[in-house]
mmCIF file of C-alpha atoms and ligand atoms in Angstrom:
data_model
loop_
_atom_site.group_PDB
_atom_site.id
_atom_site.type_symbol
_atom_site.label_atom_id
_atom_site.label_comp_id
_atom_site.label_asym_id
_atom_site.label_seq_id
_atom_site.Cartn_x
_atom_site.Cartn_y
_atom_site.Cartn_z
ATOM 1 C CA MET N 1091 20.728 28.231 -0.953
ATOM 2 C CA SER N 1092 18.082 25.842 -0.104
ATOM 3 C CA LEU N 1093 19.644 22.136 -0.870
ATOM 4 C CA LYS N 1094 16.038 20.642 -1.296
ATOM 5 C CA PRO N 1095 16.671 17.790 -3.655
ATOM 6 C CA ILE N 1096 14.090 18.091 -7.006
ATOM 7 C CA SER N 1097 12.991 14.928 -6.139
ATOM 8 C CA ASP N 1098 11.265 16.179 -3.054
ATOM 9 C CA ILE N 1099 8.695 18.234 -5.038
ATOM 10 C CA GLY N 1100 8.593 16.575 -8.433
ATOM 11 C CA GLU N 1101 8.358 17.867 -12.023
ATOM 12 C CA PHE N 1102 5.292 19.463 -11.243
ATOM 13 C CA GLY N 1103 6.465 21.116 -8.071
ATOM 14 C CA LEU N 1104 8.986 22.504 -10.302
ATOM 15 C CA ILE N 1105 7.657 23.415 -13.130
ATOM 16 C CA GLU N 1106 5.547 25.433 -10.739
ATOM 17 C CA ARG N 1107 8.686 27.022 -9.362
ATOM 18 C CA ILE N 1108 9.748 27.879 -12.849
ATOM 19 C CA ALA N 1109 6.247 29.298 -13.910
ATOM 20 C CA GLY N 1110 6.560 31.832 -10.819
ATOM 21 C CA ILE N 1111 10.063 33.476 -12.072
ATOM 22 C CA ALA N 1112 9.294 33.021 -15.785
ATOM 23 C CA GLU N 1113 5.620 34.813 -15.028
ATOM 24 C CA PRO N 1114 6.855 38.549 -15.030
ATOM 25 C CA THR N 1115 8.295 38.415 -18.659
ATOM 26 C CA LEU N 1116 5.030 37.494 -20.207
ATOM 27 C CA GLU N 1117 3.771 41.075 -19.308
ATOM 28 C CA ALA N 1118 6.416 42.200 -21.728
ATOM 29 C CA VAL N 1119 4.773 40.699 -24.716
ATOM 30 C CA PRO N 1120 1.394 41.938 -25.033
ATOM 31 C CA GLY N 1121 0.312 39.254 -27.582
ATOM 32 C CA ILE N 1122 1.142 36.281 -25.306
ATOM 33 C CA ALA N 1123 -2.219 34.723 -24.559
ATOM 34 C CA GLU N 1124 -1.111 31.587 -22.653
ATOM 35 C CA GLY N 1125 2.174 30.893 -21.125
ATOM 36 C CA ILE N 1126 3.002 28.258 -18.962
ATOM 37 C CA GLY N 1127 0.895 25.648 -17.989
ATOM 38 C CA ASP N 1128 -1.144 24.510 -21.051
ATOM 39 C CA ASP N 1129 -0.116 22.002 -23.828
ATOM 40 C CA CYS N 1130 1.108 24.774 -26.026
ATOM 41 C CA ALA N 1131 2.104 28.596 -25.379
ATOM 42 C CA VAL N 1132 -0.254 30.644 -27.213
ATOM 43 C CA TYR N 1133 0.536 34.010 -29.162
ATOM 44 C CA ALA N 1134 -2.144 36.337 -30.669
ATOM 45 C CA LEU N 1135 -1.053 36.730 -34.488
ATOM 46 C CA SER N 1136 -3.895 38.866 -35.387
ATOM 47 C CA PRO N 1137 -7.471 39.589 -33.906
ATOM 48 C CA SER N 1138 -8.480 36.270 -35.596
ATOM 49 C CA LYS N 1139 -5.585 34.138 -35.589
ATOM 50 C CA VAL N 1140 -3.148 32.506 -32.953
ATOM 51 C CA GLN N 1141 -0.214 30.753 -32.873
ATOM 52 C CA VAL N 1142 0.540 27.828 -30.700
ATOM 53 C CA ALA N 1143 4.205 26.363 -29.770
ATOM 54 C CA THR N 1144 5.685 23.437 -27.859
ATOM 55 C CA THR N 1145 8.744 21.639 -27.249
ATOM 56 C CA ASP N 1146 9.435 18.059 -25.917
ATOM 57 C CA LEU N 1147 12.675 16.504 -25.191
ATOM 58 C CA LEU N 1148 13.633 12.753 -25.500
ATOM 59 C CA VAL N 1149 16.929 11.711 -23.566
ATOM 60 C CA GLU N 1150 18.455 8.483 -24.158
ATOM 61 C CA HIS N 1151 18.023 6.031 -20.892
ATOM 62 C CA VAL N 1152 15.092 7.948 -19.577
ATOM 63 C CA HIS N 1153 12.532 8.046 -22.465
ATOM 64 C CA PHE N 1154 14.103 5.608 -24.906
ATOM 65 C CA ASP N 1155 16.257 2.642 -24.787
ATOM 66 C CA LEU N 1156 18.203 1.917 -28.172
ATOM 67 C CA LEU N 1157 18.466 -1.866 -27.609
ATOM 68 C CA THR N 1158 14.660 -1.912 -27.990
ATOM 69 C CA THR N 1159 13.603 1.203 -29.813
ATOM 70 C CA PRO N 1160 13.957 1.172 -33.691
ATOM 71 C CA LEU N 1161 15.789 4.526 -34.842
ATOM 72 C CA GLN N 1162 13.330 5.138 -37.238
ATOM 73 C CA HIS N 1163 10.485 5.110 -34.838
ATOM 74 C CA LEU N 1164 12.007 7.323 -32.333
ATOM 75 C CA GLY N 1165 12.537 9.688 -35.056
ATOM 76 C CA SER N 1166 8.855 9.657 -35.810
ATOM 77 C CA LYS N 1167 7.985 9.358 -32.229
ATOM 78 C CA ALA N 1168 9.680 12.654 -31.537
ATOM 79 C CA ILE N 1169 7.718 14.805 -33.916
ATOM 80 C CA SER N 1170 4.208 13.049 -32.771
ATOM 81 C CA VAL N 1171 4.691 13.864 -28.900
ATOM 82 C CA ASN N 1172 4.893 17.270 -30.308
ATOM 83 C CA ILE N 1173 2.202 17.514 -32.602
ATOM 84 C CA SER N 1174 0.074 15.881 -30.068
ATOM 85 C CA ASP N 1175 0.576 19.015 -27.984
ATOM 86 C CA ILE N 1176 -0.605 21.116 -30.909
ATOM 87 C CA CYS N 1177 -3.785 18.861 -31.798
ATOM 88 C CA ALA N 1178 -4.756 19.083 -27.839
ATOM 89 C CA MET N 1179 -5.050 23.140 -28.722
ATOM 90 C CA ASN N 1180 -7.481 22.048 -31.545
ATOM 91 C CA ALA N 1181 -4.687 23.581 -33.696
ATOM 92 C CA SER N 1182 -2.947 22.511 -36.874
ATOM 93 C CA PRO N 1183 1.021 22.117 -37.138
ATOM 94 C CA ARG N 1184 3.379 24.436 -39.289
ATOM 95 C CA TYR N 1185 6.978 23.842 -38.751
ATOM 96 C CA ALA N 1186 9.626 21.791 -36.474
ATOM 97 C CA LEU N 1187 12.777 22.791 -35.404
ATOM 98 C CA VAL N 1188 14.978 19.822 -34.024
ATOM 99 C CA SER N 1189 17.887 19.694 -31.798
ATOM 100 C CA ILE N 1190 20.267 16.847 -31.273
ATOM 101 C CA ALA N 1191 23.216 16.259 -28.952
ATOM 102 C CA LEU N 1192 25.123 13.024 -29.874
ATOM 103 C CA PRO N 1193 27.929 10.694 -28.929
ATOM 104 C CA SER N 1194 30.808 11.378 -31.618
ATOM 105 C CA LYS N 1195 30.814 7.481 -31.982
ATOM 106 C CA SER N 1196 27.016 7.782 -33.159
ATOM 107 C CA SER N 1197 27.225 6.885 -37.192
ATOM 108 C CA VAL N 1198 25.913 8.840 -39.926
ATOM 109 C CA THR N 1199 23.514 6.062 -40.580
ATOM 110 C CA PHE N 1200 22.331 6.235 -37.019
ATOM 111 C CA VAL N 1201 21.350 10.122 -37.828
ATOM 112 C CA GLU N 1202 20.032 10.003 -41.191
ATOM 113 C CA THR N 1203 17.972 6.834 -40.057
ATOM 114 C CA LEU N 1204 16.259 9.223 -37.092
ATOM 115 C CA TYR N 1205 15.765 11.915 -39.530
ATOM 116 C CA ASN N 1206 14.006 9.487 -42.032
ATOM 117 C CA GLY N 1207 11.486 8.593 -39.134
ATOM 118 C CA MET N 1208 11.318 12.108 -38.562
ATOM 119 C CA SER N 1209 10.600 13.356 -42.270
ATOM 120 C CA GLU N 1210 8.135 10.675 -42.860
ATOM 121 C CA ALA N 1211 6.131 11.975 -39.849
ATOM 122 C CA ALA N 1212 6.417 15.569 -40.600
ATOM 123 C CA ARG N 1213 4.707 14.862 -44.090
ATOM 124 C CA LEU N 1214 2.069 12.650 -42.741
ATOM 125 C CA TYR N 1215 1.361 15.825 -40.412
ATOM 126 C CA LYS N 1216 1.713 18.540 -43.051
ATOM 127 C CA THR N 1217 4.643 19.775 -41.011
ATOM 128 C CA ALA N 1218 7.851 21.525 -42.459
ATOM 129 C CA LEU N 1219 11.198 20.363 -40.875
ATOM 130 C CA ALA N 1220 12.613 23.809 -41.064
ATOM 131 C CA GLY N 1221 16.044 24.002 -38.809
ATOM 132 C CA GLY N 1222 17.286 22.901 -35.262
ATOM 133 C CA ASP N 1223 20.847 22.439 -33.720
ATOM 134 C CA THR N 1224 23.351 19.694 -33.376
ATOM 135 C CA SER N 1225 25.800 19.272 -30.616
ATOM 136 C CA MET N 1226 28.202 16.298 -29.310
ATOM 137 C CA SER N 1227 27.047 14.664 -26.153
ATOM 138 C CA LEU N 1228 29.185 13.100 -23.494
ATOM 139 C CA ASN N 1229 26.467 11.001 -22.187
ATOM 140 C CA GLY N 1230 23.822 9.403 -24.541
ATOM 141 C CA THR N 1231 21.655 10.833 -27.308
ATOM 142 C CA VAL N 1232 19.081 13.892 -26.640
ATOM 143 C CA ILE N 1233 16.292 14.906 -29.285
ATOM 144 C CA SER N 1234 14.698 18.129 -28.559
ATOM 145 C CA VAL N 1235 11.815 19.212 -30.994
ATOM 146 C CA THR N 1236 10.020 22.448 -31.099
ATOM 147 C CA VAL N 1237 6.750 22.417 -32.748
ATOM 148 C CA THR N 1238 4.303 25.610 -34.025
ATOM 149 C CA GLY N 1239 1.082 25.689 -35.083
ATOM 150 C CA GLU N 1240 -1.574 28.302 -35.912
ATOM 151 C CA ALA N 1241 -5.547 28.109 -35.151
ATOM 152 C CA VAL N 1242 -8.597 30.442 -36.081
ATOM 153 C CA LYS N 1243 -9.112 32.434 -32.370
ATOM 154 C CA GLU N 1244 -12.547 30.536 -31.936
ATOM 155 C CA HIS N 1245 -11.496 26.796 -32.301
ATOM 156 C CA LEU N 1246 -8.431 27.267 -29.699
ATOM 157 C CA THR N 1247 -8.934 24.920 -26.921
ATOM 158 C CA LEU N 1248 -7.435 24.864 -23.505
ATOM 159 C CA ARG N 1249 -7.221 22.963 -20.467
ATOM 160 C CA LYS N 1250 -9.272 25.580 -18.900
ATOM 161 C CA GLY N 1251 -12.935 26.045 -20.235
ATOM 162 C CA ALA N 1252 -14.817 22.754 -18.885
ATOM 163 C CA GLN N 1253 -18.107 23.234 -17.055
ATOM 164 C CA PRO N 1254 -20.148 20.715 -15.013
ATOM 165 C CA GLY N 1255 -22.567 19.038 -17.055
ATOM 166 C CA ASP N 1256 -20.116 18.686 -19.908
ATOM 167 C CA LEU N 1257 -19.179 15.177 -21.197
ATOM 168 C CA VAL N 1258 -15.550 13.684 -20.922
ATOM 169 C CA CYS N 1259 -14.489 12.166 -23.904
ATOM 170 C CA VAL N 1260 -11.355 10.296 -24.917
ATOM 171 C CA THR N 1261 -9.848 9.033 -28.738
ATOM 172 C CA GLY N 1262 -8.781 6.047 -29.488
ATOM 173 C CA SER N 1263 -7.577 3.145 -26.755
ATOM 174 C CA LEU N 1264 -5.683 3.487 -23.503
ATOM 175 C CA GLY N 1265 -3.381 1.683 -21.750
ATOM 176 C CA GLY N 1266 -1.481 0.073 -24.482
ATOM 177 C CA ALA N 1267 1.720 2.216 -24.221
ATOM 178 C CA ALA N 1268 2.524 1.139 -20.799
ATOM 179 C CA ALA N 1269 1.617 -2.470 -21.709
ATOM 180 C CA GLY N 1270 4.407 -2.341 -24.819
ATOM 181 C CA LEU N 1271 6.704 -0.874 -22.716
ATOM 182 C CA LYS N 1272 6.340 -3.785 -19.741
ATOM 183 C CA VAL N 1273 7.055 -6.274 -22.696
ATOM 184 C CA LEU N 1274 9.604 -4.295 -24.116
ATOM 185 C CA THR N 1275 11.353 -3.766 -20.803
ATOM 186 C CA ARG N 1276 11.032 -7.798 -20.046
ATOM 187 C CA GLU N 1277 12.147 -8.770 -23.771
ATOM 188 C CA LYS N 1278 15.211 -6.457 -23.031
ATOM 189 C CA GLY N 1279 16.269 -8.290 -19.663
ATOM 190 C CA ILE N 1280 15.925 -11.781 -21.733
ATOM 191 C CA MET N 1281 18.382 -9.991 -24.480
ATOM 192 C CA VAL N 1282 20.950 -8.686 -21.915
ATOM 193 C CA GLU N 1283 21.241 -12.018 -20.289
ATOM 194 C CA HIS N 1284 21.630 -13.661 -23.800
ATOM 195 C CA LEU N 1285 24.315 -11.317 -24.599
ATOM 196 C CA ARG N 1286 26.113 -11.514 -21.410
ATOM 197 C CA HIS N 1287 26.720 -15.086 -21.763
ATOM 198 C CA GLY N 1288 27.902 -14.616 -25.438
ATOM 199 C CA GLU N 1289 24.831 -16.200 -26.755
ATOM 200 C CA SER N 1290 23.548 -14.515 -30.024
ATOM 201 C CA TYR N 1291 20.356 -13.001 -30.000
ATOM 202 C CA GLU N 1292 17.532 -11.901 -32.488
ATOM 203 C CA ARG N 1293 18.159 -8.470 -32.909
ATOM 204 C CA ASP N 1294 14.416 -7.602 -34.300
ATOM 205 C CA ILE N 1295 12.659 -7.601 -31.270
ATOM 206 C CA LEU N 1296 9.318 -6.406 -33.190
ATOM 207 C CA SER N 1297 9.199 -9.388 -35.156
ATOM 208 C CA ASN N 1298 10.263 -11.558 -32.026
ATOM 209 C CA LEU N 1299 6.908 -10.234 -30.171
ATOM 210 C CA LYS N 1300 4.144 -10.263 -32.697
ATOM 211 C CA GLU N 1301 1.547 -11.218 -30.434
ATOM 212 C CA TYR N 1302 1.987 -8.064 -28.425
ATOM 213 C CA ASP N 1303 2.036 -5.899 -31.593
ATOM 214 C CA GLU N 1304 -0.505 -3.086 -31.068
ATOM 215 C CA ALA N 1305 0.521 -2.396 -27.570
ATOM 216 C CA ILE N 1306 4.421 -2.099 -28.741
ATOM 217 C CA ARG N 1307 3.457 0.092 -31.683
ATOM 218 C CA GLN N 1308 1.628 2.208 -29.128
ATOM 219 C CA GLN N 1309 4.596 2.796 -27.389
ATOM 220 C CA LEU N 1310 7.178 3.141 -29.804
ATOM 221 C CA LEU N 1311 5.304 4.359 -32.760
ATOM 222 C CA PRO N 1312 2.418 6.618 -31.075
ATOM 223 C CA ALA N 1313 0.210 8.755 -33.738
ATOM 224 C CA ALA N 1314 -0.681 12.089 -32.570
ATOM 225 C CA ARG N 1315 -4.591 12.553 -33.466
ATOM 226 C CA ILE N 1316 -4.286 15.295 -36.295
ATOM 227 C CA ASP N 1317 -7.353 12.859 -37.728
ATOM 228 C CA ILE N 1318 -9.631 13.743 -34.673
ATOM 229 C CA ILE N 1319 -8.828 17.644 -34.901
ATOM 230 C CA GLU N 1320 -9.688 17.594 -38.836
ATOM 231 C CA PHE N 1321 -13.029 15.842 -37.820
ATOM 232 C CA PHE N 1322 -13.450 18.684 -35.312
ATOM 233 C CA HIS N 1323 -12.899 21.369 -37.861
ATOM 234 C CA LYS N 1324 -14.837 19.745 -40.417
ATOM 235 C CA HIS N 1325 -18.079 19.245 -37.852
ATOM 236 C CA ASN N 1326 -17.854 22.508 -36.343
ATOM 237 C CA ILE N 1327 -16.854 21.068 -33.186
ATOM 238 C CA ILE N 1328 -15.292 23.048 -30.305
ATOM 239 C CA PRO N 1329 -14.772 20.995 -27.253
ATOM 240 C CA THR N 1330 -14.778 23.328 -24.065
ATOM 241 C CA SER N 1331 -11.397 22.066 -23.025
ATOM 242 C CA MET N 1332 -8.735 19.444 -24.281
ATOM 243 C CA ILE N 1333 -5.225 17.855 -23.127
ATOM 244 C CA ASP N 1334 -3.175 15.126 -25.125
ATOM 245 C CA ILE N 1335 -2.721 12.004 -22.680
ATOM 246 C CA SER N 1336 1.141 11.666 -21.904
ATOM 247 C CA ASP N 1337 1.108 11.420 -18.252
ATOM 248 C CA GLY N 1338 -1.717 8.939 -17.828
ATOM 249 C CA LEU N 1339 -5.848 9.622 -17.857
ATOM 250 C CA ALA N 1340 -5.746 10.285 -13.983
ATOM 251 C CA PRO N 1341 -3.078 13.343 -13.943
ATOM 252 C CA ASP N 1342 -3.978 14.497 -17.285
ATOM 253 C CA LEU N 1343 -7.857 14.848 -15.954
ATOM 254 C CA LEU N 1344 -6.480 16.260 -13.099
ATOM 255 C CA HIS N 1345 -4.948 19.067 -15.203
ATOM 256 C CA ILE N 1346 -7.914 19.746 -16.826
ATOM 257 C CA CYS N 1347 -10.002 19.713 -13.612
ATOM 258 C CA ARG N 1348 -7.721 22.274 -12.045
ATOM 259 C CA ARG N 1349 -7.187 24.793 -14.551
ATOM 260 C CA SER N 1350 -11.009 24.500 -15.213
ATOM 261 C CA GLU N 1351 -11.909 24.529 -11.479
ATOM 262 C CA VAL N 1352 -14.090 21.682 -11.631
ATOM 263 C CA GLY N 1353 -14.504 17.895 -10.535
ATOM 264 C CA ALA N 1354 -15.164 14.900 -12.668
ATOM 265 C CA ILE N 1355 -16.395 11.314 -12.447
ATOM 266 C CA ILE N 1356 -15.189 8.895 -14.868
ATOM 267 C CA GLU N 1357 -17.021 5.369 -15.181
ATOM 268 C CA GLU N 1358 -14.577 2.683 -15.259
ATOM 269 C CA GLY N 1359 -17.060 0.086 -17.471
ATOM 270 C CA LYS N 1360 -16.623 3.046 -20.060
ATOM 271 C CA LEU N 1361 -12.793 3.205 -20.360
ATOM 272 C CA PRO N 1362 -11.388 2.106 -23.862
ATOM 273 C CA ILE N 1363 -8.425 -0.524 -22.573
ATOM 274 C CA LEU N 1364 -6.665 -1.995 -25.508
ATOM 275 C CA PRO N 1365 -7.721 -5.569 -25.382
ATOM 276 C CA GLN N 1366 -4.067 -6.399 -25.907
ATOM 277 C CA ALA N 1367 -3.345 -4.283 -22.588
ATOM 278 C CA ARG N 1368 -5.654 -6.476 -20.535
ATOM 279 C CA HIS N 1369 -3.674 -9.687 -21.976
ATOM 280 C CA ILE N 1370 -0.135 -8.395 -20.904
ATOM 281 C CA ALA N 1371 -1.713 -7.070 -17.664
ATOM 282 C CA ASP N 1372 -2.870 -10.375 -16.975
ATOM 283 C CA GLU N 1373 0.475 -11.917 -17.553
ATOM 284 C CA PHE N 1374 2.470 -9.560 -15.742
ATOM 285 C CA GLN N 1375 -0.485 -9.905 -12.879
ATOM 286 C CA GLU N 1376 -1.492 -6.418 -12.699
ATOM 287 C CA ASP N 1377 -4.440 -4.436 -13.906
ATOM 288 C CA ALA N 1378 -4.669 -3.060 -17.141
ATOM 289 C CA VAL N 1379 -6.994 0.007 -15.468
ATOM 290 C CA ASN N 1380 -3.819 1.240 -14.203
ATOM 291 C CA TYR N 1381 -1.846 1.156 -17.269
ATOM 292 C CA ALA N 1382 -4.588 3.587 -18.712
ATOM 293 C CA LEU N 1383 -4.837 5.694 -15.571
ATOM 294 C CA SER N 1384 -1.145 6.236 -14.724
ATOM 295 C CA GLY N 1385 0.915 4.739 -17.546
ATOM 296 C CA GLY N 1386 0.899 7.504 -19.963
ATOM 297 C CA GLU N 1387 2.145 7.882 -23.104
ATOM 298 C CA ASP N 1388 -0.924 6.825 -25.059
ATOM 299 C CA TYR N 1389 -1.105 10.431 -26.815
ATOM 300 C CA GLN N 1390 -4.931 10.178 -26.823
ATOM 301 C CA LEU N 1391 -6.969 13.312 -26.731
ATOM 302 C CA LEU N 1392 -8.832 14.265 -23.520
ATOM 303 C CA PHE N 1393 -11.711 16.629 -23.913
ATOM 304 C CA THR N 1394 -14.769 17.750 -22.572
ATOM 305 C CA LEU N 1395 -17.797 18.828 -24.641
ATOM 306 C CA LYS N 1396 -21.209 20.335 -24.420
ATOM 307 C CA SER N 1397 -23.640 17.673 -23.680
ATOM 308 C CA ASP N 1398 -25.945 18.716 -26.185
ATOM 309 C CA GLN N 1399 -23.306 18.344 -29.076
ATOM 310 C CA ALA N 1400 -22.866 14.625 -27.812
ATOM 311 C CA ASP N 1401 -25.105 14.253 -31.211
ATOM 312 C CA LEU N 1402 -21.457 15.187 -33.168
ATOM 313 C CA ILE N 1403 -19.279 12.881 -31.878
ATOM 314 C CA ALA N 1404 -21.871 9.787 -31.518
ATOM 315 C CA PRO N 1405 -21.039 8.576 -35.462
ATOM 316 C CA HIS N 1406 -17.191 8.536 -34.605
ATOM 317 C CA ARG N 1407 -16.417 4.964 -33.828
ATOM 318 C CA ASP N 1408 -12.905 6.102 -31.952
ATOM 319 C CA ILE N 1409 -14.296 8.856 -29.705
ATOM 320 C CA THR N 1410 -15.795 7.402 -26.800
ATOM 321 C CA VAL N 1411 -17.836 9.363 -23.461
ATOM 322 C CA ILE N 1412 -16.356 8.089 -20.307
ATOM 323 C CA GLY N 1413 -17.550 10.375 -17.834
ATOM 324 C CA ARG N 1414 -19.141 13.918 -16.871
ATOM 325 C CA ILE N 1415 -17.616 17.241 -15.116
ATOM 326 C CA THR N 1416 -19.186 17.938 -11.892
ATOM 327 C CA PRO N 1417 -18.662 20.580 -9.604
ATOM 328 C CA ALA N 1418 -15.296 21.121 -8.010
ATOM 329 C CA ASP N 1419 -16.430 20.007 -4.523
ATOM 330 C CA GLU N 1420 -17.486 17.043 -5.758
ATOM 331 C CA GLY N 1421 -13.876 15.911 -6.619
ATOM 332 C CA MET N 1422 -12.150 13.694 -9.290
ATOM 333 C CA LEU N 1423 -13.715 10.260 -9.097
ATOM 334 C CA LEU N 1424 -13.658 6.608 -10.919
ATOM 335 C CA GLN N 1425 -16.993 4.665 -10.504
ATOM 336 C CA ASP N 1426 -16.191 0.756 -10.897
ATOM 337 C CA ILE N 1427 -18.879 -1.261 -12.424
ATOM 338 C CA TYR N 1428 -20.751 -1.918 -8.925
ATOM 339 C CA GLY N 1429 -21.231 1.685 -8.461
ATOM 340 C CA MET N 1430 -18.007 1.882 -5.935
ATOM 341 C CA THR N 1431 -15.818 5.103 -6.410
ATOM 342 C CA ILE N 1432 -11.898 5.824 -5.774
ATOM 343 C CA ASP N 1433 -10.409 9.463 -5.615
ATOM 344 C CA LEU N 1434 -8.538 9.878 -8.878
ATOM 345 C CA GLU N 1435 -6.389 12.593 -7.367
ATOM 346 C CA THR N 1436 -4.182 10.019 -5.677
ATOM 347 C CA ILE N 1437 -3.400 8.328 -8.708
ATOM 348 C CA GLU N 1438 -0.176 10.109 -9.755
ATOM 349 C CA GLY N 1439 1.684 9.686 -13.524
ATOM 350 C CA PHE N 1440 5.217 8.688 -13.690
ATOM 351 C CA ASP N 1441 7.604 11.186 -12.657
ATOM 352 C CA HIS N 1442 11.025 11.171 -13.677
ATOM 353 C CA PHE N 1443 12.589 13.172 -10.424
ATOM 354 C CA THR N 1444 10.537 11.328 -7.948
ATOM 355 C CA GLY N 1445 10.485 7.677 -9.819
ATOM 356 C CA LYS N 1446 6.974 7.414 -8.221
ATOM 357 C CA GLU N 1447 4.034 6.480 -10.238
HETATM 358 P P1 LIG W 2954 3.235 18.192 -21.766
HETATM 359 O O1 LIG W 2954 3.131 16.938 -20.979
HETATM 360 O O2 LIG W 2954 1.897 18.528 -22.236
HETATM 361 O O3 LIG W 2954 4.174 18.414 -22.931
HETATM 362 P P2 LIG W 2954 4.292 19.235 -19.704
HETATM 363 O O4 LIG W 2954 4.133 18.442 -18.304
HETATM 364 O O5 LIG W 2954 5.584 18.864 -20.363
HETATM 365 O O6 LIG W 2954 3.405 19.243 -20.780
HETATM 366 O O7 LIG W 2954 4.482 20.855 -19.274
HETATM 367 C C1 LIG W 2954 3.604 21.408 -18.869
HETATM 368 C C2 LIG W 2954 3.486 22.700 -18.612
HETATM 369 O O8 LIG W 2954 4.775 23.447 -18.194
HETATM 370 C C3 LIG W 2954 3.803 23.516 -20.401
HETATM 371 O O9 LIG W 2954 3.217 24.827 -20.417
HETATM 372 C C4 LIG W 2954 4.930 23.528 -20.518
HETATM 373 O O10 LIG W 2954 5.411 24.688 -21.749
HETATM 374 C C5 LIG W 2954 5.883 24.039 -19.100
HETATM 375 N N1 LIG W 2954 7.260 23.900 -18.858
HETATM 376 C C6 LIG W 2954 7.836 22.470 -18.579
HETATM 377 N N2 LIG W 2954 9.067 22.346 -18.292
HETATM 378 C C7 LIG W 2954 9.169 23.808 -18.331
HETATM 379 C C8 LIG W 2954 10.524 24.532 -18.209
HETATM 380 N N3 LIG W 2954 11.717 23.958 -18.026
HETATM 381 N N4 LIG W 2954 10.930 26.070 -18.506
HETATM 382 C C9 LIG W 2954 9.360 26.598 -18.986
HETATM 383 N N5 LIG W 2954 8.148 26.026 -19.034
HETATM 384 C C10 LIG W 2954 8.040 24.580 -18.806
HETATM 385 MG MG1 LIG W 2955 0.340 17.572 -23.622
#
């Protein structure tokens, strides 16, 4: 038996190995159109409709810190990050199954507040909280959410499908979630110091940090872009490929490029960086572009579109064209405002196993 640690191959390496083992099971079910490798698994319900399904884990101390995370926000985020994967398929959510593992000392109010957040988000996304499972945990809180959705077959949008000449588009602004996490982590350090010295600390971390509110909101309370999916459906826009940005623009664009077997060129000057992320990056003497490229958790949609559909998205103020798809042999490049290019494939998102960004 190999004793190679997971950190040697990282999260993506591990998923590739899992996929290799799981692949043969897909053949047993004729309706499975997509297995491991996209934002959702896809199952053909009928000749015209598909069902999509996704699941995401939130683990205490890994994905969230209860010192800096209001519980209601955490509940909402657990739902939103899954709905974001449903949106990334150009599909509409239907129902959610929620499993939680809790230390036995957790209070009933803790769980109710968490579920109030989930329920508020579910209502917003017209999704039913329809079941789940509950267990005791010996070490921290774990939340696992699974969401199903549906799409008309012609609307279904995969990571595969981008072609040279297509526009690369992104919704909303980028870098906010990573910038918000920077501020929250700094604030937690201050909080812990105060508590260690027996001093009191105003626990309402959000009202303490008003000047960083937009970035912190992006981190704690991301919104899945179901509004964009509704816009697509209303205007008959079908992207050629799509993914949601959970790991960072660079690694998520790389997923599109790898699965579509294409390259891309992105213009740095066109990246819609959240202005507050720039201020925070200045404060930390960092570059907000890096927050956008590799910080992750912005939960915006990254998609490609036939260039003759540019007019259809032009009126939307929250969609930005940031580049173009190129042939695979041209690689994945970022061009700065002086025309210099850097290789985006070398920029990795955060990997929990390697601890590398
Ligand atoms: P996302 O960031 O969109 O949630 P992930 O990077 O978590 O996607 O997962 C990538 C792909 O790998 C998805 O298709 C997902 O279903 C699959 N996957 C991830 N972890 C596992 C696992 N433990 N077993 C089977 N499939 C997995
Ligand atoms: Mg995703």
